[in-house]
Amino acid sequence: MGVGVKVEKLNAWYGKSQALYDITMQAQANHATALIGPSGCGKSTFVRCLNRMHETVPDARADGKVLVGDLSVYNGTTAVQIRRRIGMVFQKPNPFPTMSIYDNVAAGLKLNGFRDHHRLDEIVERSLKHAALWDEVKDTVRKKSGASLSGGQQQRLCIARALAVEPEVLLMDEPCSALDPISTGKIEELIFQLKEKYTIVIVTHNMQQASRVAEFTGFFLLGRLIEFDKTEKIFTTPSDKRTEDYITGRFG
Amino acid sequence: MANHHENQSMIAPSISLRRRGMDFLVTCAAGGAVVLVLLPLGAVFGYLVYKGVGSINLAFLTETPKPPGETGGGMANAIAGSSLILLLGSLVGVPVGIGAGVYLAEYGRNRLGNLIRFTADVLNGVPSIIVGIVAYGLVVLTQGHFSALAGGVALAIMMIPTITRTTEEMLLLVPNSVREAAYGLGVPRWRTTLSITLRTATSGVITGVMLAFARVAGETAPLLFTAFGNQFWNWKVNQPTAALPLQIFTYAISPYDDWHKQAWAGALILIILIVFSVSAVRFVASRGMLKGAN
């Protein structure tokens, strides 16, 4: 089951330049929350703070309060523990190029010491089915490299890989920006099903996509969260002038 | 395609002709360059076969050298000795070289890293005879006698900078997004480096190792006062050992006709051994590759 994500006064920096200012918001368990905003507004930095990927960039740091369920992300837990509970799908599909499809999905468990091969087979099949990729790859799952798949398949493989470690929250950083409309449609459909088991936070440049998949939407501008509300409200009667300007295409 | 070309030539025939001419010229130039690269290799190998193949027989591959003046005998002990020294050299040089390369690529963006990089580049340019003297000082003097181990250490010192720098370069070619994918799964950094980054770069790292191996396999100078040479069988790590390059050198400068022939045969065997071991490693490595992997 998914758990909620609660963020209070989150600030983030790259070296001396501040990228996020006092972000406070909540992502409800088993719902999808979309983050929109123009390029460079901090939405990617924000999701990368949630699983502490932000700090893998040299000189980057963040502080504030982030709660994932009852787990405090920046207080007394290691980044590795956090990332096992919060899965992530990146903008560009990034399968491990020398591994088979099977090993790609199993990687998260295997590399963390999981050795039960029988269980592993089950988990790989279940994750690939969950990511709607199983039917397309089931005959070559051990023979073909993850890099030999098409872009859309690779992205679903990356989703399967994230699901295999059974996270509670799934972060998606523009997961469809490198994909064609058909693959995008498949992944949006997938997000709908995944909501039953996971909490989803999705960054997107595509406002239609936000309105299609997410119950809640947040609008970022210049490192600040300008408005956060039900998706319907954001796209029909936003309360902030800047949100309205952005969604009606007056800038961004 | 053909149609497309014809259309183009109808619109502007002169451009098309010029393009085709240029295409032909550049293709010829590239082909010529390939021939120029392959020619010396073919010439060396062909000449070795011509001069050496007549002296290769069972005795050459199974017997030790006969005393000066007698004909017959072989270089079996030198073939075995070379294998032993190369094995020792690789056992020391490959792990150290790969380890240093991993450090440079994954953790070495600091002053220590720059120092190691600079040291490796300088070491790469140190004449091999000097590497031999260093191994002499390090191993032979402390042990009190020449040994296969001393030869192995000398070759290892020569392998390390090449392996270090190619490993670093191959690891840097692995896109950062691959590392991020592993971090995102909760895989610790050290595990990511070993099981993801290094694994992704495996074929490039192997190329670097094989380059270093092939280069030192034919080295003579660093073995002169380390492995020293031996007329008899030796399997002991701490005893003076025969080596093919040394044996070739000794035989080539000798006054005996039979030894000259054997030197040619030894050179041919040396090249075959190098080509064989490099291809064997490549074959084994490529069997682990998957369809569509890059």
Short mmCIF file of N, CA, C and O in Angstrom, two decimals, chain B residues 64-65 76-85 88 136 139-141 143-152 222-244 246-247:
data_model
loop_
_atom_site.label_atom_id
_atom_site.label_comp_id
_atom_site.label_asym_id
_atom_site.label_seq_id
_atom_site.Cartn_x
_atom_site.Cartn_y
_atom_site.Cartn_z
N THR B 64 64.16 -28.58 -23.75
CA THR B 64 64.93 -27.42 -23.31
C THR B 64 66.11 -27.22 -24.26
O THR B 64 66.42 -28.11 -25.05
N PRO B 65 66.78 -26.05 -24.19
CA PRO B 65 67.88 -25.78 -25.13
C PRO B 65 69.03 -26.78 -24.97
O PRO B 65 69.30 -27.28 -23.89
N ALA B 76 60.85 -24.95 -24.92
CA ALA B 76 59.68 -25.25 -24.10
C ALA B 76 59.76 -24.55 -22.75
O ALA B 76 58.76 -24.01 -22.25
N ASN B 77 60.97 -24.54 -22.16
CA ASN B 77 61.10 -23.92 -20.84
C ASN B 77 60.86 -22.41 -20.90
O ASN B 77 60.34 -21.82 -19.96
N ALA B 78 61.23 -21.82 -22.05
CA ALA B 78 61.02 -20.37 -22.18
C ALA B 78 59.53 -20.06 -22.37
O ALA B 78 59.02 -19.06 -21.86
N ILE B 79 58.83 -20.93 -23.14
CA ILE B 79 57.39 -20.72 -23.32
C ILE B 79 56.70 -20.81 -21.96
O ILE B 79 55.90 -19.94 -21.58
N ALA B 80 57.07 -21.85 -21.18
CA ALA B 80 56.47 -22.00 -19.85
C ALA B 80 56.85 -20.83 -18.96
O ALA B 80 56.02 -20.29 -18.23
N GLY B 81 58.13 -20.41 -19.03
CA GLY B 81 58.61 -19.32 -18.18
C GLY B 81 57.88 -18.02 -18.48
O GLY B 81 57.44 -17.31 -17.56
N SER B 82 57.74 -17.73 -19.79
CA SER B 82 57.02 -16.52 -20.16
C SER B 82 55.60 -16.54 -19.63
O SER B 82 55.10 -15.53 -19.12
N SER B 83 54.94 -17.69 -19.76
CA SER B 83 53.57 -17.81 -19.25
C SER B 83 53.53 -17.53 -17.76
O SER B 83 52.65 -16.81 -17.27
N LEU B 84 54.51 -18.10 -17.03
CA LEU B 84 54.55 -17.91 -15.57
C LEU B 84 54.74 -16.44 -15.22
O LEU B 84 54.02 -15.88 -14.39
N ILE B 85 55.71 -15.80 -15.91
CA ILE B 85 55.99 -14.39 -15.60
C ILE B 85 54.78 -13.51 -15.94
O ILE B 85 54.40 -12.62 -15.17
N LEU B 88 52.10 -13.97 -13.31
CA LEU B 88 52.43 -13.23 -12.09
C LEU B 88 52.21 -11.74 -12.30
O LEU B 88 51.63 -11.05 -11.46
N TYR B 136 64.55 -4.80 -10.02
CA TYR B 136 65.80 -5.38 -9.51
C TYR B 136 66.03 -4.91 -8.08
O TYR B 136 66.30 -5.70 -7.18
N VAL B 139 62.92 -6.28 -5.72
CA VAL B 139 62.73 -7.71 -5.47
C VAL B 139 64.05 -8.48 -5.45
O VAL B 139 64.34 -9.21 -4.50
N VAL B 140 64.87 -8.30 -6.50
CA VAL B 140 66.08 -9.13 -6.61
C VAL B 140 67.03 -8.85 -5.45
O VAL B 140 67.53 -9.78 -4.81
N LEU B 141 67.26 -7.57 -5.14
CA LEU B 141 68.21 -7.25 -4.07
C LEU B 141 67.69 -7.73 -2.71
O LEU B 141 68.46 -8.24 -1.91
N GLN B 143 65.55 -10.20 -2.15
CA GLN B 143 65.53 -11.67 -2.11
C GLN B 143 66.94 -12.26 -2.18
O GLN B 143 67.17 -13.37 -1.74
N GLY B 144 67.83 -11.53 -2.82
CA GLY B 144 69.19 -12.03 -2.97
C GLY B 144 69.42 -12.83 -4.24
O GLY B 144 70.52 -13.28 -4.49
N HIS B 145 68.39 -13.04 -5.07
CA HIS B 145 68.61 -13.75 -6.34
C HIS B 145 67.54 -13.36 -7.36
O HIS B 145 66.49 -12.84 -7.02
N PHE B 146 67.87 -13.64 -8.66
CA PHE B 146 66.91 -13.39 -9.73
C PHE B 146 65.71 -14.32 -9.58
O PHE B 146 65.84 -15.42 -9.03
N SER B 147 64.55 -13.87 -10.07
CA SER B 147 63.39 -14.75 -9.93
C SER B 147 62.29 -14.39 -10.92
O SER B 147 62.24 -13.28 -11.46
N ALA B 148 61.39 -15.37 -11.15
CA ALA B 148 60.21 -15.13 -11.97
C ALA B 148 59.37 -14.02 -11.35
O ALA B 148 58.79 -13.19 -12.05
N LEU B 149 59.32 -13.98 -10.01
CA LEU B 149 58.55 -12.97 -9.31
C LEU B 149 59.04 -11.57 -9.66
O LEU B 149 58.25 -10.67 -9.97
N ALA B 150 60.37 -11.40 -9.67
CA ALA B 150 60.94 -10.10 -9.99
C ALA B 150 60.53 -9.69 -11.41
O ALA B 150 60.15 -8.54 -11.66
N GLY B 151 60.57 -10.65 -12.35
CA GLY B 151 60.12 -10.37 -13.72
C GLY B 151 58.66 -9.98 -13.75
O GLY B 151 58.27 -9.03 -14.43
N GLY B 152 57.85 -10.71 -12.98
CA GLY B 152 56.42 -10.41 -12.93
C GLY B 152 56.16 -9.01 -12.39
O GLY B 152 55.33 -8.27 -12.92
N PRO B 222 63.07 -5.28 -19.37
CA PRO B 222 62.82 -5.37 -17.92
C PRO B 222 63.06 -6.77 -17.35
O PRO B 222 63.12 -6.93 -16.13
N LEU B 223 63.24 -7.78 -18.23
CA LEU B 223 63.47 -9.13 -17.72
C LEU B 223 64.94 -9.47 -17.59
O LEU B 223 65.31 -10.44 -16.93
N LEU B 224 65.80 -8.62 -18.22
CA LEU B 224 67.23 -8.96 -18.29
C LEU B 224 67.83 -9.22 -16.92
O LEU B 224 68.51 -10.21 -16.71
N PHE B 225 67.55 -8.31 -15.97
CA PHE B 225 68.12 -8.56 -14.65
C PHE B 225 67.04 -8.74 -13.59
O PHE B 225 67.18 -8.34 -12.45
N THR B 226 65.93 -9.31 -14.01
CA THR B 226 64.91 -9.70 -13.02
C THR B 226 64.62 -11.20 -13.14
O THR B 226 64.94 -11.97 -12.23
N ALA B 227 64.04 -11.61 -14.28
CA ALA B 227 63.81 -13.05 -14.50
C ALA B 227 65.12 -13.72 -14.90
O ALA B 227 65.34 -14.89 -14.64
N PHE B 228 66.00 -12.98 -15.56
CA PHE B 228 67.36 -13.35 -15.89
C PHE B 228 67.49 -14.39 -16.99
O PHE B 228 68.38 -14.31 -17.83
N GLY B 229 66.62 -15.37 -17.06
CA GLY B 229 66.77 -16.45 -18.04
C GLY B 229 67.29 -17.71 -17.37
O GLY B 229 67.81 -17.65 -16.27
N ASN B 230 67.06 -18.84 -18.04
CA ASN B 230 67.41 -20.13 -17.45
C ASN B 230 67.46 -21.14 -18.58
O ASN B 230 66.62 -21.14 -19.46
N GLN B 231 68.45 -22.02 -18.57
CA GLN B 231 68.55 -23.02 -19.62
C GLN B 231 67.69 -24.25 -19.32
O GLN B 231 67.54 -25.13 -20.15
N PHE B 232 67.16 -24.30 -18.11
CA PHE B 232 66.43 -25.49 -17.69
C PHE B 232 64.99 -25.16 -17.31
O PHE B 232 64.62 -24.01 -17.23
N TRP B 233 64.22 -26.22 -17.07
CA TRP B 233 62.85 -26.03 -16.60
C TRP B 233 62.85 -25.34 -15.25
O TRP B 233 63.68 -25.61 -14.41
N ASN B 234 61.89 -24.46 -15.05
CA ASN B 234 61.69 -23.92 -13.71
C ASN B 234 60.22 -23.57 -13.52
O ASN B 234 59.62 -22.86 -14.31
N TRP B 235 59.64 -24.08 -12.46
CA TRP B 235 58.25 -23.73 -12.14
C TRP B 235 58.16 -22.94 -10.84
O TRP B 235 57.07 -22.64 -10.39
N LYS B 236 59.33 -22.66 -10.26
CA LYS B 236 59.29 -21.99 -8.96
C LYS B 236 59.29 -20.48 -9.14
O LYS B 236 60.04 -19.92 -9.94
N VAL B 237 58.42 -19.82 -8.36
CA VAL B 237 58.25 -18.39 -8.47
C VAL B 237 59.52 -17.63 -8.08
O VAL B 237 59.83 -16.59 -8.63
N ASN B 238 60.29 -18.20 -7.15
CA ASN B 238 61.47 -17.45 -6.68
C ASN B 238 62.78 -17.98 -7.23
O ASN B 238 63.80 -17.92 -6.58
N GLN B 239 62.73 -18.54 -8.45
CA GLN B 239 63.96 -18.98 -9.11
C GLN B 239 64.11 -18.24 -10.44
O GLN B 239 63.12 -17.82 -11.03
N PRO B 240 65.35 -18.08 -10.91
CA PRO B 240 65.54 -17.49 -12.25
C PRO B 240 64.77 -18.30 -13.30
O PRO B 240 64.70 -19.52 -13.20
N THR B 241 64.17 -17.60 -14.25
CA THR B 241 63.27 -18.27 -15.18
C THR B 241 63.57 -17.85 -16.61
O THR B 241 63.90 -16.69 -16.87
N ALA B 242 63.46 -18.80 -17.52
CA ALA B 242 63.59 -18.49 -18.94
C ALA B 242 62.35 -17.73 -19.39
O ALA B 242 61.27 -17.87 -18.82
N ALA B 243 62.53 -16.89 -20.43
CA ALA B 243 61.39 -16.19 -21.01
C ALA B 243 61.63 -16.08 -22.50
O ALA B 243 62.78 -15.92 -22.94
N LEU B 244 60.57 -16.17 -23.28
CA LEU B 244 60.72 -16.16 -24.74
C LEU B 244 61.50 -14.96 -25.27
O LEU B 244 62.45 -15.13 -26.05
N LEU B 246 63.71 -13.10 -23.86
CA LEU B 246 65.11 -13.22 -23.46
C LEU B 246 65.83 -14.26 -24.31
O LEU B 246 66.94 -14.05 -24.79
N GLN B 247 65.14 -15.39 -24.50
CA GLN B 247 65.72 -16.48 -25.27
C GLN B 247 65.96 -16.04 -26.72
O GLN B 247 67.00 -16.34 -27.30
#
